[in-house]
Structures are given as C-alpha cells and as structure tokens.
Tab-separated table of N, CA and C in Angstrom:
chain	number	residue	atom	x	y	z
G	218	LEU	N	139.201	-74.792	-92.889
G	218	LEU	CA	137.994	-74.738	-93.688
G	218	LEU	C	136.772	-74.759	-92.791
G	219	GLN	N	135.712	-74.237	-93.335
G	219	GLN	CA	134.470	-74.232	-92.590
G	219	GLN	C	133.801	-75.600	-92.677
G	220	LYS	N	132.894	-75.842	-91.728
G	220	LYS	CA	132.227	-77.136	-91.667
G	220	LYS	C	131.474	-77.439	-92.960
G	221	GLU	N	130.824	-76.428	-93.549
G	221	GLU	CA	130.066	-76.636	-94.768
G	221	GLU	C	130.976	-77.070	-95.922
G	222	LYS	N	132.170	-76.506	-95.978
G	222	LYS	CA	133.098	-76.877	-97.043
G	222	LYS	C	133.566	-78.317	-96.876
G	223	TYR	N	133.810	-78.739	-95.632
G	223	TYR	CA	134.185	-80.130	-95.388
G	223	TYR	C	133.077	-81.072	-95.850
G	224	GLU	N	131.834	-80.704	-95.553
G	224	GLU	CA	130.715	-81.553	-95.943
G	224	GLU	C	130.635	-81.695	-97.460
G	225	VAL	N	130.851	-80.607	-98.181
G	225	VAL	CA	130.809	-80.643	-99.645
G	225	VAL	C	131.954	-81.487	-100.187
G	226	ILE	N	133.150	-81.310	-99.632
G	226	ILE	CA	134.314	-82.082	-100.088
G	226	ILE	C	134.100	-83.572	-99.845
G	227	LEU	N	133.635	-83.939	-98.661
G	227	LEU	CA	133.412	-85.351	-98.347
G	227	LEU	C	132.293	-85.935	-99.199
G	228	ARG	N	131.219	-85.166	-99.405
G	228	ARG	CA	130.122	-85.646	-100.247
G	228	ARG	C	130.607	-85.922	-101.662
G	229	ASP	N	131.343	-84.968	-102.217
G	229	ASP	CA	131.849	-85.130	-103.584
G	229	ASP	C	132.837	-86.286	-103.676
G	230	ALA	N	133.665	-86.477	-102.647
G	230	ALA	CA	134.620	-87.583	-102.644
G	230	ALA	C	133.895	-88.927	-102.639
G	231	VAL	N	132.830	-89.030	-101.880
G	231	VAL	CA	132.058	-90.278	-101.824
G	231	VAL	C	131.397	-90.551	-103.167
G	232	VAL	N	130.828	-89.520	-103.792
G	232	VAL	CA	130.164	-89.690	-105.082
G	232	VAL	C	131.170	-90.135	-106.137
G	233	VAL	N	132.311	-89.468	-106.208
G	233	VAL	CA	133.325	-89.820	-107.204
G	233	VAL	C	133.863	-91.231	-106.958
G	234	SER	N	134.078	-91.569	-105.701
G	234	SER	CA	134.574	-92.901	-105.363
G	234	SER	C	133.580	-93.982	-105.795
G	235	ASN	N	132.309	-93.759	-105.540
G	235	ASN	CA	131.297	-94.737	-105.931
G	235	ASN	C	131.184	-94.855	-107.444
G	236	LEU	N	131.240	-93.735	-108.146
G	236	LEU	CA	131.183	-93.774	-109.609
G	236	LEU	C	132.401	-94.485	-110.186
G	237	ALA	N	133.567	-94.261	-109.604
G	237	ALA	CA	134.776	-94.941	-110.070
G	237	ALA	C	134.666	-96.446	-109.841
G	238	ALA	N	134.091	-96.859	-108.720
G	238	ALA	CA	133.921	-98.289	-108.452
G	238	ALA	C	132.955	-98.929	-109.444
G	239	ILE	N	131.888	-98.238	-109.765
G	239	ILE	CA	130.921	-98.761	-110.732
G	239	ILE	C	131.560	-98.868	-112.115
G	240	ALA	N	132.267	-97.810	-112.520
G	240	ALA	CA	132.905	-97.811	-113.842
G	240	ALA	C	133.965	-98.900	-113.942
G	241	SER	N	134.766	-99.084	-112.903
G	241	SER	CA	135.799	-100.120	-112.965
G	241	SER	C	135.186	-101.515	-112.963
G	242	GLY	N	134.077	-101.697	-112.274
G	242	GLY	CA	133.385	-102.982	-112.310
G	242	GLY	C	132.831	-103.287	-113.696
G	243	CYS	N	132.259	-102.276	-114.340
G	243	CYS	CA	131.745	-102.459	-115.711
G	243	CYS	C	132.879	-102.767	-116.680
G	244	LEU	N	133.981	-102.043	-116.556
G	244	LEU	CA	135.137	-102.293	-117.420
G	244	LEU	C	135.692	-103.700	-117.196
G	245	ALA	N	135.789	-104.127	-115.938
G	245	ALA	CA	136.279	-105.476	-115.644
G	245	ALA	C	135.355	-106.529	-116.245
G	246	HIS	N	134.054	-106.293	-116.201
G	246	HIS	CA	133.097	-107.236	-116.780
G	246	HIS	C	133.272	-107.331	-118.299
G	247	ILE	N	133.423	-106.177	-118.947
G	247	ILE	CA	133.617	-106.160	-120.403
G	247	ILE	C	134.916	-106.881	-120.779
G	248	LEU	N	135.987	-106.598	-120.037
G	248	LEU	CA	137.267	-107.249	-120.321
G	248	LEU	C	137.195	-108.756	-120.079
G	249	ALA	N	136.459	-109.175	-119.060
G	249	ALA	CA	136.317	-110.607	-118.782
G	249	ALA	C	135.528	-111.297	-119.886
G	250	GLU	N	134.527	-110.613	-120.435
G	250	GLU	CA	133.757	-111.212	-121.536
G	250	GLU	C	134.602	-111.350	-122.795
G	251	GLN	N	135.451	-110.353	-123.069
G	251	GLN	CA	136.220	-110.367	-124.308
G	251	GLN	C	137.480	-111.219	-124.219
G	252	PHE	N	138.167	-111.210	-123.080
G	252	PHE	CA	139.479	-111.867	-122.982
G	252	PHE	C	139.521	-113.005	-121.967
G	253	GLY	N	138.406	-113.356	-121.400
G	253	GLY	CA	138.374	-114.442	-120.436
G	253	GLY	C	138.746	-113.971	-119.036
G	254	PRO	N	139.032	-114.912	-118.165
G	254	PRO	CA	139.268	-114.564	-116.764
G	254	PRO	C	140.508	-113.705	-116.530
G	255	VAL	N	141.450	-113.684	-117.475
G	255	VAL	CA	142.648	-112.863	-117.288
G	255	VAL	C	142.448	-111.438	-117.801
G	256	GLY	N	141.331	-111.164	-118.459
G	256	GLY	CA	141.065	-109.846	-119.027
G	256	GLY	C	141.139	-108.698	-118.029
G	257	PRO	N	140.472	-108.819	-116.882
G	257	PRO	CA	140.540	-107.729	-115.907
G	257	PRO	C	141.967	-107.475	-115.393
G	258	PHE	N	142.751	-108.521	-115.276
G	258	PHE	CA	144.130	-108.353	-114.805
G	258	PHE	C	144.989	-107.664	-115.858
G	259	ARG	N	144.780	-108.024	-117.114
G	259	ARG	CA	145.485	-107.337	-118.198
G	259	ARG	C	145.063	-105.871	-118.256
G	260	GLY	N	143.782	-105.614	-118.029
G	260	GLY	CA	143.292	-104.242	-117.996
G	260	GLY	C	143.913	-103.449	-116.856
G	261	ALA	N	144.076	-104.099	-115.709
G	261	ALA	CA	144.693	-103.426	-114.567
G	261	ALA	C	146.142	-103.062	-114.863
G	262	VAL	N	146.862	-103.988	-115.503
G	262	VAL	CA	148.260	-103.705	-115.868
G	262	VAL	C	148.319	-102.561	-116.867
G	263	SER	N	147.408	-102.560	-117.832
G	263	SER	CA	147.372	-101.486	-118.823
G	263	SER	C	147.064	-100.138	-118.174
G	264	CYS	N	146.084	-100.105	-117.281
G	264	CYS	CA	145.744	-98.853	-116.587
G	264	CYS	C	146.899	-98.362	-115.721
G	265	THR	N	147.601	-99.282	-115.090
G	265	THR	CA	148.758	-98.896	-114.280
G	265	THR	C	149.852	-98.313	-115.156
G	266	GLY	N	150.079	-98.903	-116.325
G	266	GLY	CA	151.072	-98.371	-117.252
G	266	GLY	C	150.700	-96.980	-117.751
G	267	ILE	N	149.422	-96.785	-118.061
G	267	ILE	CA	148.964	-95.457	-118.501
G	267	ILE	C	149.132	-94.443	-117.375
G	268	ALA	N	148.787	-94.837	-116.154
G	268	ALA	CA	148.952	-93.933	-115.018
G	268	ALA	C	150.418	-93.571	-114.823
G	269	LEU	N	151.312	-94.542	-114.994
G	269	LEU	CA	152.743	-94.278	-114.870
G	269	LEU	C	153.194	-93.245	-115.902
G	270	LEU	N	152.753	-93.401	-117.144
G	270	LEU	CA	153.135	-92.455	-118.189
G	270	LEU	C	152.588	-91.051	-117.912
G	271	VAL	N	151.351	-90.981	-117.436
G	271	VAL	CA	150.762	-89.676	-117.112
G	271	VAL	C	151.522	-89.014	-115.975
G	272	ILE	N	151.844	-89.776	-114.934
G	272	ILE	CA	152.573	-89.222	-113.793
G	272	ILE	C	153.965	-88.772	-114.208
G	273	LEU	N	154.660	-89.593	-115.001
G	273	LEU	CA	156.000	-89.211	-115.460
G	273	LEU	C	155.962	-87.951	-116.314
G	274	GLY	N	154.897	-87.795	-117.092
G	274	GLY	CA	154.804	-86.647	-117.978
G	274	GLY	C	154.334	-85.369	-117.312
G	275	LEU	N	153.485	-85.495	-116.299
G	275	LEU	CA	152.856	-84.309	-115.723
G	275	LEU	C	153.337	-83.925	-114.327
G	276	TRP	N	153.959	-84.845	-113.604
G	276	TRP	CA	154.317	-84.584	-112.207
G	276	TRP	C	155.537	-83.680	-112.131
G	277	SER	N	155.414	-82.628	-111.368
G	277	SER	CA	156.580	-81.799	-111.072
G	277	SER	C	156.687	-81.720	-109.552
G	278	GLU	N	157.769	-82.236	-109.036
G	278	GLU	CA	157.957	-82.318	-107.591
G	278	GLU	C	158.090	-80.923	-107.004
G	279	ASN	N	157.462	-80.731	-105.867
G	279	ASN	CA	157.530	-79.455	-105.168
G	279	ASN	C	158.467	-79.612	-103.979
G	280	PHE	N	159.700	-79.119	-104.132
G	280	PHE	CA	160.662	-79.215	-103.057
G	280	PHE	C	160.578	-78.026	-102.106
G	281	GLY	N	159.756	-77.038	-102.416
G	281	GLY	CA	159.654	-75.866	-101.571
G	281	GLY	C	160.879	-74.995	-101.730
G	282	SER	N	161.025	-74.052	-100.824
G	282	SER	CA	162.200	-73.196	-100.865
G	282	SER	C	162.942	-73.302	-99.550
G	283	SER	N	164.224	-73.022	-99.588
G	283	SER	CA	165.031	-73.152	-98.376
G	283	SER	C	164.708	-72.070	-97.356
G	284	THR	N	163.999	-71.023	-97.763
G	284	THR	CA	163.663	-69.938	-96.841
G	284	THR	C	162.197	-69.968	-96.437
G	285	SER	N	161.507	-71.061	-96.702
G	285	SER	CA	160.085	-71.109	-96.373
G	285	SER	C	159.888	-71.134	-94.866
G	286	LYS	N	158.783	-70.540	-94.430
G	286	LYS	CA	158.414	-70.496	-93.017
G	286	LYS	C	157.024	-71.091	-92.872
G	287	LEU	N	156.594	-71.277	-91.646
G	287	LEU	CA	155.292	-71.883	-91.390
G	287	LEU	C	154.157	-70.861	-91.407
G	288	ASN	N	154.437	-69.614	-91.748
G	288	ASN	CA	153.414	-68.564	-91.848
G	288	ASN	C	152.607	-68.415	-90.568
G	289	GLY	N	153.277	-68.307	-89.462
G	289	GLY	CA	152.602	-68.075	-88.196
G	289	GLY	C	152.047	-69.320	-87.549
G	290	ASP	N	152.160	-70.430	-88.197
G	290	ASP	CA	151.664	-71.684	-87.646
G	290	ASP	C	152.791	-72.303	-86.830
G	291	ASP	N	152.578	-72.496	-85.543
G	291	ASP	CA	153.635	-72.988	-84.657
G	291	ASP	C	153.805	-74.499	-84.717
G	292	ARG	N	152.939	-75.184	-85.445
G	292	ARG	CA	153.053	-76.639	-85.522
G	292	ARG	C	154.228	-77.004	-86.400
G	293	ALA	N	154.995	-77.971	-85.973
G	293	ALA	CA	156.117	-78.467	-86.769
G	293	ALA	C	155.791	-79.873	-87.232
G	294	ASP	N	156.403	-80.278	-88.309
G	294	ASP	CA	156.188	-81.622	-88.844
G	294	ASP	C	157.234	-82.558	-88.264
G	295	ASP	N	157.226	-82.684	-86.942
G	295	ASP	CA	158.215	-83.479	-86.238
G	295	ASP	C	157.490	-84.579	-85.483
G	296	SER	N	157.776	-85.821	-85.821
G	296	SER	CA	157.062	-86.928	-85.184
G	296	SER	C	157.527	-87.181	-83.749
G	297	SER	N	158.598	-86.529	-83.321
G	297	SER	CA	159.096	-86.757	-81.961
G	297	SER	C	158.320	-85.949	-80.927
G	298	GLN	N	157.517	-84.995	-81.374
G	298	GLN	CA	156.727	-84.199	-80.435
G	298	GLN	C	155.505	-84.998	-80.021
G	299	THR	N	155.102	-84.865	-78.777
G	299	THR	CA	153.918	-85.541	-78.296
G	299	THR	C	152.895	-84.503	-77.893
G	300	SER	N	151.632	-84.895	-77.949
G	300	SER	CA	150.554	-83.964	-77.624
G	300	SER	C	150.239	-84.016	-76.152
C-alpha cells in the first residue's frame, strides 16, 4: 500500500478505537447506575455472548486451496528462517 493509504487506515483505526472506548465507558456507567457495581461485568458477559453468537453464525473459515501459490512473492511463512 501507498503511504497515504496507511495514514488513512491508521487515522480511521484511531478514531474508531477512541469512539468505541467512549461508548463502552458510557454503557458501563449506565449499567453501573441501573444494576450496581456488578452491572458492567454482567454487560461484558452479555456482549461476549452476543459476539460468540455472531461469530458462530457468520464466520466461515478460509482454509485456502491445496494448489495455492505465493503469487511471485518469495517470502515464506516459516518461523525458522532468519533475516
């Protein structure tokens, strides 16, 4: 990728990460007000359960094909090679 594309990707990742942190903090505060000190933990368990259901329903593993090649890229995914 070009340098400009990396900058856009990193900028957007930082913005989304910060917004997610703000939203989760607000949700934790609301849950703590309604259910007491255990509210945020119950919310975390609920969100984890929802994420599990979404992943189980939507995830399709990509095993690739047995005839796949590296498309001209000489790098191998072998941790025994040293630079």
